[in-house]
């Protein structure tokens, strides 16, 4: 496929939309699921604004879901210090709640429009952003093309390309290059990500590290933490967090293997998707284990085997109840989940071997001794048993993880440096408008 053909294809795509082109369609399909839609604000998905545009320059920042929203909060706060208006878009109800809790009315929150021309055009016609900052690993072609047609600078920050996404784009290298040339700058998470973006045609590309490292640890409600700690008492604990299908059963089996050796053992299971809780509760109870569900307010009593953390936004609470955490989507699923939050909270990190999506982070933790990868259920049981038995080794691992996170900090400063040429003109414009308005 020639570069000229690719540009013709994307131009036609811009006007015809994803439905006409199944080749690119998978990248723009709007993936919704039960619990992710805010019915009251559904119009925002179609680009119909829920607020008036403020006077002066506007920066549009997009963060796909909870993880990306948390990651960009320090970046948003730093940009707000310049006195520039920010419209922050997210894709889920939960991420909208996170934005409200952490940023409040300092920003304007909207749900991201569907990646279809009418929705994107309505959104851009109303907000008229002077700069677009995208913080996610997925690429939305229509949005990129529409911003490019309007000559709005676009910067991808905390950029990451998974093995699967990279292979998919490489098969369509000319389309990727014709698309990525619309980006004014890519700030990648790692050297590997940076090389991948360069090979797909993005220019310029810099490497900052992971913005999630520069966030604060996830918070916990002090009253809830006090209550749960009193209920648990001196019982030994370990957690399996951000688990995916199959990993909850593995955690329950590990508990069954260890509870006689470690009297009073409590296993905390926090599924990545709490909407699976009913099925999980039935499955774990069917194994003869006694379950307490956080969402139901169940008390943890002497014979409780499993605390099922089936709530959203309480990871900080669960991690403060233990010193050992297995991080999921790494044993029975692929890609892994981010180990930074447990490491920040002085927790020894365990994971399966399928952690490709966070390869650089895990490599740093492995090199320092802050994390250990396990092959299967039996190896996980052995690692949990070792850490429960050996306090000195456990605390050394916890300290190594926390120290590694501190060493990795600095992504925020590097990202702001890359953004400075795009933000400073807007700061000047905002100040001049303010001065002329007085």
PDB file of C-alpha atoms in Angstrom, residues 9 11 61 90 117 170 244 249 291 407 414:
ATOM      1  CA  UNK A   9      -7.988   6.087   2.183  1.00  0.00           C
ATOM      2  CA  UNK A  11      -9.393  11.203   3.607  1.00  0.00           C
ATOM      3  CA  UNK A  61      -7.312  16.532  27.625  1.00  0.00           C
ATOM      4  CA  UNK A  90     -13.231  10.341  29.872  1.00  0.00           C
ATOM      5  CA  UNK A 117     -17.512  12.310  12.222  1.00  0.00           C
ATOM      6  CA  UNK A 170       2.548  -2.705  11.527  1.00  0.00           C
ATOM      7  CA  UNK A 244      -9.434 -11.559  35.639  1.00  0.00           C
ATOM      8  CA  UNK A 249     -10.404 -19.392  41.619  1.00  0.00           C
ATOM      9  CA  UNK A 291     -17.003 -15.343  51.954  1.00  0.00           C
ATOM     10  CA  UNK A 407      13.627   6.181  41.531  1.00  0.00           C
ATOM     11  CA  UNK A 414       9.597  15.565  31.363  1.00  0.00           C
TER      12      UNK A 414
END
